[in-house]
GROMACS .gro file of N, CA and C in nm:
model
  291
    1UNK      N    1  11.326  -2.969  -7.894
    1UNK     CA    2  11.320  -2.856  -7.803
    1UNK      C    3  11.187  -2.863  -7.729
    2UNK      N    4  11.177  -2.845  -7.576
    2UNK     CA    5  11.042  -2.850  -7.533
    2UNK      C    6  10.975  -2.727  -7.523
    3UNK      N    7  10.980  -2.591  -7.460
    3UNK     CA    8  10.932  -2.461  -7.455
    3UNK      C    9  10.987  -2.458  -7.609
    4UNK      N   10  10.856  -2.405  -7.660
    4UNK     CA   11  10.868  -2.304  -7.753
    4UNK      C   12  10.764  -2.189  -7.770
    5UNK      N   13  10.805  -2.048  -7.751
    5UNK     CA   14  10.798  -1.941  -7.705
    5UNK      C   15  10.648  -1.894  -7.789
    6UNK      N   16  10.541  -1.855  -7.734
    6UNK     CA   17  10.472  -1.791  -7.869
    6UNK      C   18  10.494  -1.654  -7.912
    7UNK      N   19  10.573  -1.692  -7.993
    7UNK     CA   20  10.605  -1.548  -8.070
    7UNK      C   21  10.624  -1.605  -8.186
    8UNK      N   22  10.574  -1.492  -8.313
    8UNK     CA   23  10.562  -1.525  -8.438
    8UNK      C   24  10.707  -1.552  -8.528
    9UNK      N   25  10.733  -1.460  -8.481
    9UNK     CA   26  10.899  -1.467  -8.518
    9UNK      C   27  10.998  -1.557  -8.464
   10UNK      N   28  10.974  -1.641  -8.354
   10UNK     CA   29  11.069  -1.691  -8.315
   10UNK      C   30  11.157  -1.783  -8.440
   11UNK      N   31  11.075  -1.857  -8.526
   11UNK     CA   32  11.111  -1.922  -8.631
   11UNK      C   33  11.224  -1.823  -8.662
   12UNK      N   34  11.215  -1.770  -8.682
   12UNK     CA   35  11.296  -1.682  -8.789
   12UNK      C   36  11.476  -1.619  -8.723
   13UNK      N   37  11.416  -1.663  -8.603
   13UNK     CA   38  11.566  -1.600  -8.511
   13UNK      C   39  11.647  -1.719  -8.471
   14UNK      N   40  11.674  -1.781  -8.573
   14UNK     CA   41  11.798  -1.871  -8.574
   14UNK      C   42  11.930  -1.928  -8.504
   15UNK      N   43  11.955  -1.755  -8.449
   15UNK     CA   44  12.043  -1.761  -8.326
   15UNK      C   45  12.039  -1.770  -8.197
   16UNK      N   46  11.904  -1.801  -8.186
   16UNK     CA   47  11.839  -1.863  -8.044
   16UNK      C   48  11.853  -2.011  -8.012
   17UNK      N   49  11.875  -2.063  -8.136
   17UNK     CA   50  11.937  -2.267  -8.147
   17UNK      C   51  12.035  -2.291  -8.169
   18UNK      N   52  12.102  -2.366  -8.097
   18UNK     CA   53  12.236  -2.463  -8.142
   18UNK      C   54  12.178  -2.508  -8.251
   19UNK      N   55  12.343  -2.504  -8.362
   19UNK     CA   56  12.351  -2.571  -8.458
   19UNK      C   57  12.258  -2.533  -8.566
   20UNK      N   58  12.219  -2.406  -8.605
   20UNK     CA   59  12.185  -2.356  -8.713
   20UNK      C   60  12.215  -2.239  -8.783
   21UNK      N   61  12.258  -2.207  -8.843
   21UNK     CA   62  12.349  -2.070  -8.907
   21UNK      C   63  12.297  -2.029  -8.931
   22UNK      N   64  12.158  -2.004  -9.006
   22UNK     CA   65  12.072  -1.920  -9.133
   22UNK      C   66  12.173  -1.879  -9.180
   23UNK      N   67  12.193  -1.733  -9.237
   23UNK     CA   68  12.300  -1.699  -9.361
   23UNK      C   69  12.438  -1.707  -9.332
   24UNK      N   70  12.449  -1.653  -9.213
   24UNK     CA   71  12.583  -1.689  -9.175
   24UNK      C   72  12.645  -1.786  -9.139
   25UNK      N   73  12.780  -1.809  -9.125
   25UNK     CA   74  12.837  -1.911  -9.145
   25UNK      C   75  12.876  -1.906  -8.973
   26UNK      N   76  12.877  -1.928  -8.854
   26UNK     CA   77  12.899  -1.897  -8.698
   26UNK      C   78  12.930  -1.993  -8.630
   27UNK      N   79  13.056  -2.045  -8.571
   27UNK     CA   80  13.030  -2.172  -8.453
   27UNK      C   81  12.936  -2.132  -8.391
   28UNK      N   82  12.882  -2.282  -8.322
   28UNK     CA   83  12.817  -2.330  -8.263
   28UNK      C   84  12.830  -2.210  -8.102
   29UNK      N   85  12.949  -2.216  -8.083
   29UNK     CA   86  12.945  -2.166  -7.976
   29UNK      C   87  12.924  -1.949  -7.991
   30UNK      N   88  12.880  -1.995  -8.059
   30UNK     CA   89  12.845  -1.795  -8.067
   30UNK      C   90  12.665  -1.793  -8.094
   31UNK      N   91  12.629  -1.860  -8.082
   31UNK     CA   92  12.456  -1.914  -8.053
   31UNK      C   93  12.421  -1.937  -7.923
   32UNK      N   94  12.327  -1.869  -7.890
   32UNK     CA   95  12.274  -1.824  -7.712
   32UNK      C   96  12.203  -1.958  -7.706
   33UNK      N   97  12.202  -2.034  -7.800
   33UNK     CA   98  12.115  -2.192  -7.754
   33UNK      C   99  11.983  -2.155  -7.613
   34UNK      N  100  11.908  -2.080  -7.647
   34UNK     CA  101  11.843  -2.009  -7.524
   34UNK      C  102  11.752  -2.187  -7.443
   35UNK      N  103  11.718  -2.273  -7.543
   35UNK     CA  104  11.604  -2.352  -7.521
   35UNK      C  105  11.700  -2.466  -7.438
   36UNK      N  106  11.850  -2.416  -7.412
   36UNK     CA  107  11.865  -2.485  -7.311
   36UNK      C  108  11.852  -2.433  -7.121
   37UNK      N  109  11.865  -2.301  -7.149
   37UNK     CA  110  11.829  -2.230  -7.054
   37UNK      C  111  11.660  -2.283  -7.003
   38UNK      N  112  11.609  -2.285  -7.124
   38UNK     CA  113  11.472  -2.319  -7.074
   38UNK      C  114  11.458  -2.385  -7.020
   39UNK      N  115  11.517  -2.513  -7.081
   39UNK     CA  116  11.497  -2.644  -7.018
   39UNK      C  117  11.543  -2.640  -6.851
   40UNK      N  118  11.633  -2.547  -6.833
   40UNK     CA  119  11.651  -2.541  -6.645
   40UNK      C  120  11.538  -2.492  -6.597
   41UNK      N  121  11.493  -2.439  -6.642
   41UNK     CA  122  11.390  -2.316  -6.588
   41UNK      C  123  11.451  -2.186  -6.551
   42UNK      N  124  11.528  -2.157  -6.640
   42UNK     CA  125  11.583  -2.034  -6.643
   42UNK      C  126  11.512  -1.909  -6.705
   43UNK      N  127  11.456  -1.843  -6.602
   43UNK     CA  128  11.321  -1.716  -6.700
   43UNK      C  129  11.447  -1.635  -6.729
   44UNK      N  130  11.514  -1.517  -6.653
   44UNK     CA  131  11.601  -1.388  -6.682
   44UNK      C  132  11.506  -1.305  -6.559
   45UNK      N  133  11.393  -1.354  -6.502
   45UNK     CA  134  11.355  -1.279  -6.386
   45UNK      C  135  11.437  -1.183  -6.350
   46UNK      N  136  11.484  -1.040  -6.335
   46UNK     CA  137  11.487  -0.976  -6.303
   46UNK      C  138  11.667  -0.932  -6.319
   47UNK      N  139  11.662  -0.975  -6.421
   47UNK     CA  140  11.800  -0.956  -6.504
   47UNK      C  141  11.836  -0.836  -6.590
   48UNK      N  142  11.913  -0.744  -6.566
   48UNK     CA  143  11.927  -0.578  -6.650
   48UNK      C  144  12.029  -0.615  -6.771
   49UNK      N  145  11.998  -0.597  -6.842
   49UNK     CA  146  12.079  -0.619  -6.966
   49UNK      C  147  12.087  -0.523  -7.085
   50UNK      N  148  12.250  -0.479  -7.049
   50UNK     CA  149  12.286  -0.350  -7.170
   50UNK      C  150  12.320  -0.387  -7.271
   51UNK      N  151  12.280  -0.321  -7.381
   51UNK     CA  152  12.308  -0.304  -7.490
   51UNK      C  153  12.396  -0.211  -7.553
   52UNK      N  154  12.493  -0.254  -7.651
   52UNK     CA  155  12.581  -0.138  -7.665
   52UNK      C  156  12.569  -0.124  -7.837
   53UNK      N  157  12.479  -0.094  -7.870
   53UNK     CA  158  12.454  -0.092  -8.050
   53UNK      C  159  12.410   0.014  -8.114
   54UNK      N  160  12.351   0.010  -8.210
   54UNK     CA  161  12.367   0.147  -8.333
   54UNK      C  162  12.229   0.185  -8.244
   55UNK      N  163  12.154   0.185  -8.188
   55UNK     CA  164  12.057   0.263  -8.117
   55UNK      C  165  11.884   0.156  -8.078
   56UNK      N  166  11.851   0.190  -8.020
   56UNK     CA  167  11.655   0.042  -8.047
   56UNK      C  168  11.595   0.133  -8.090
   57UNK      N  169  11.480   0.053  -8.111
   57UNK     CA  170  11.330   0.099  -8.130
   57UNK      C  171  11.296   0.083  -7.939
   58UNK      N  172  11.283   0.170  -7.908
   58UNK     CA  173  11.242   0.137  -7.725
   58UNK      C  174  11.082   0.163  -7.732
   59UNK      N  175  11.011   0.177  -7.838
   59UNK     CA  176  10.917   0.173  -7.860
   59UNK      C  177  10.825   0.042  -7.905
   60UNK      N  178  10.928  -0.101  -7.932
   60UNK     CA  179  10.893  -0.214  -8.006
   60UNK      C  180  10.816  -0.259  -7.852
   61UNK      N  181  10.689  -0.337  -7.932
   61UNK     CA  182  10.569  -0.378  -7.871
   61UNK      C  183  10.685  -0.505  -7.737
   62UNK      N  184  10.798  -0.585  -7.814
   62UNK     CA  185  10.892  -0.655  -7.713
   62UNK      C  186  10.949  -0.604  -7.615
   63UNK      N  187  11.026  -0.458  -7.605
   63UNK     CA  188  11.099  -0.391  -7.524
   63UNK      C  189  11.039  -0.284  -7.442
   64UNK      N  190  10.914  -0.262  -7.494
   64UNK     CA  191  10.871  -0.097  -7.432
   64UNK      C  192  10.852  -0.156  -7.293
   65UNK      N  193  10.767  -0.251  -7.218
   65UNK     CA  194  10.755  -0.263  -7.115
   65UNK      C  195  10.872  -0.288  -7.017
   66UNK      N  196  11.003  -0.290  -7.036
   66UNK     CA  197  11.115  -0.326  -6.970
   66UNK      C  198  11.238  -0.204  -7.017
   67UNK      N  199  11.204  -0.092  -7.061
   67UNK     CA  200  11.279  -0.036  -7.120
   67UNK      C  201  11.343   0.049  -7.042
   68UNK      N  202  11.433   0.057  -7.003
   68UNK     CA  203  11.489   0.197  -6.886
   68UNK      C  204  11.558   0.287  -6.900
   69UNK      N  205  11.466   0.418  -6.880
   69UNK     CA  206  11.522   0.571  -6.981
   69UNK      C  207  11.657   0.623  -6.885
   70UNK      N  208  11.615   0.573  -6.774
   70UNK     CA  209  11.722   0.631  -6.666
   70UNK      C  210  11.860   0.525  -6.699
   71UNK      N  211  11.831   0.421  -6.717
   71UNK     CA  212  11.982   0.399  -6.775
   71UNK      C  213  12.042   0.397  -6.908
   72UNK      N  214  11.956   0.464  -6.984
   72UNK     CA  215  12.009   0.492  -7.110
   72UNK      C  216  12.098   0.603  -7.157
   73UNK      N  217  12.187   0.588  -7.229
   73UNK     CA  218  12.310   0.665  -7.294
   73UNK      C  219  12.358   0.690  -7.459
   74UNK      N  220  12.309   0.764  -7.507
   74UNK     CA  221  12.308   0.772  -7.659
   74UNK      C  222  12.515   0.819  -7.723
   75UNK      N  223  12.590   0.727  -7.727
   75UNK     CA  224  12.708   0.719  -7.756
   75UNK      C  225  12.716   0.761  -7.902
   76UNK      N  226  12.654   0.710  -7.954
   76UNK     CA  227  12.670   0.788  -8.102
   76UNK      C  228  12.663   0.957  -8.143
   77UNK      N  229  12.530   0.958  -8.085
   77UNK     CA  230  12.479   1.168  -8.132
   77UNK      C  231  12.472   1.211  -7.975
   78UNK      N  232  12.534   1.141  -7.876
   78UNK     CA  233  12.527   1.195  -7.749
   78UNK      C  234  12.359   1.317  -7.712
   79UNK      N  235  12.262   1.240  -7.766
   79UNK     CA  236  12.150   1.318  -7.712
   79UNK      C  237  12.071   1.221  -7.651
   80UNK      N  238  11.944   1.244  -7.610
   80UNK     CA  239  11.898   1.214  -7.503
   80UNK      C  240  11.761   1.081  -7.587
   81UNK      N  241  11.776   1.050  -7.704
   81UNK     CA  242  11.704   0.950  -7.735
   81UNK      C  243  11.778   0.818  -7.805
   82UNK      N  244  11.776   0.732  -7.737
   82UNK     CA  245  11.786   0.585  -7.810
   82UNK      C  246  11.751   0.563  -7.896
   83UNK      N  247  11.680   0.634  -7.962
   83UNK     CA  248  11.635   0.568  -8.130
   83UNK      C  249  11.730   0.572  -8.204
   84UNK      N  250  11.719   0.493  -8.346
   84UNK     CA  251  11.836   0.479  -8.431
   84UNK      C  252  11.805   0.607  -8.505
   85UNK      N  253  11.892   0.624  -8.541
   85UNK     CA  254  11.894   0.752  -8.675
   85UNK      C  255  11.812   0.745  -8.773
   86UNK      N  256  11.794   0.879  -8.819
   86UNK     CA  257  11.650   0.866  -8.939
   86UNK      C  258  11.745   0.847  -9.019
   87UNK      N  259  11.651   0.761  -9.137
   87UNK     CA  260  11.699   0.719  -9.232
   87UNK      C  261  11.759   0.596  -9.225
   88UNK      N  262  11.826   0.516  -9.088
   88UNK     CA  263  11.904   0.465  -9.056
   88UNK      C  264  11.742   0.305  -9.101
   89UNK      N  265  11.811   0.218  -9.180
   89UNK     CA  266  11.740   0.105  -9.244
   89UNK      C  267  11.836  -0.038  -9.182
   90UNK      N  268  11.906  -0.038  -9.062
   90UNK     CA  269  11.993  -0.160  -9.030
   90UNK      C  270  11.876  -0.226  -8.941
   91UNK      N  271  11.813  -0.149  -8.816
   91UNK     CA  272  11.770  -0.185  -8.698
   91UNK      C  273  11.865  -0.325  -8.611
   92UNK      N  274  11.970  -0.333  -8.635
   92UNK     CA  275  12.072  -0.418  -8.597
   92UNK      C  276  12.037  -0.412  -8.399
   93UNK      N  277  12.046  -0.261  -8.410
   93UNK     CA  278  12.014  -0.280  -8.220
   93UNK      C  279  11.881  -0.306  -8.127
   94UNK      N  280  11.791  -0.286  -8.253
   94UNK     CA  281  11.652  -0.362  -8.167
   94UNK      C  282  11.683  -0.473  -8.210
   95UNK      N  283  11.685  -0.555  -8.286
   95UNK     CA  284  11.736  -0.752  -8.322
   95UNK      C  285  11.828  -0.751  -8.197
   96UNK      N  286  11.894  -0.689  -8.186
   96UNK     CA  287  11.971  -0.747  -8.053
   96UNK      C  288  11.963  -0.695  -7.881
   97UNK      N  289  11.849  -0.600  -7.896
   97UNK     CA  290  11.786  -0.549  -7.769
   97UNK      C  291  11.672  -0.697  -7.778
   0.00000   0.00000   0.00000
């Protein structure tokens, strides 16, 4: 792979490469293989991208700067914050914000 991103975690997010499962068992083709995008020179420059999950952290040091309150929609408790539920221990929708 040539770009590799500095972020501490990237190691750890598995589903950013072809051809590696970590725990799960996933074709190949359900992996965003992002480091081929790279290789085009593909940034996401100015790309809006919804999320439809159990709620983010819109506060994470990754998302706060791109975060948009005006298009946000709380489908679960229909109120006016994106955060996940207290108590709520998945964070499934910031991993995938």
């Amino acid at each position: 792979m040539g770009f590799v991103p500095n972020d501490p975690l990237f190691a750890d997010q598995w589903y950013l490469r072809s051809g590696q499962n970590g725990r799960r068992s996933l074709p190949n083709s359900a992996h965003i293989n992002v480091a081929f995008a790279w290789a085009q020179t593909i940034t996401g420059q100015g790309a809006v991208i919804g999320v439809v999950d159990d709620g983010i952290d819109y506060l994470h040091p990754d998302l706060f700067a791109n975060y948009r309150a005006d298009l946000d929609v709380d489908l679960v408790d229909r109120d006016d914050s994106p955060l996940v539920e207290p108590g709520s221990n998945d964070g499934h929708g910031t991993a995938v914000a």
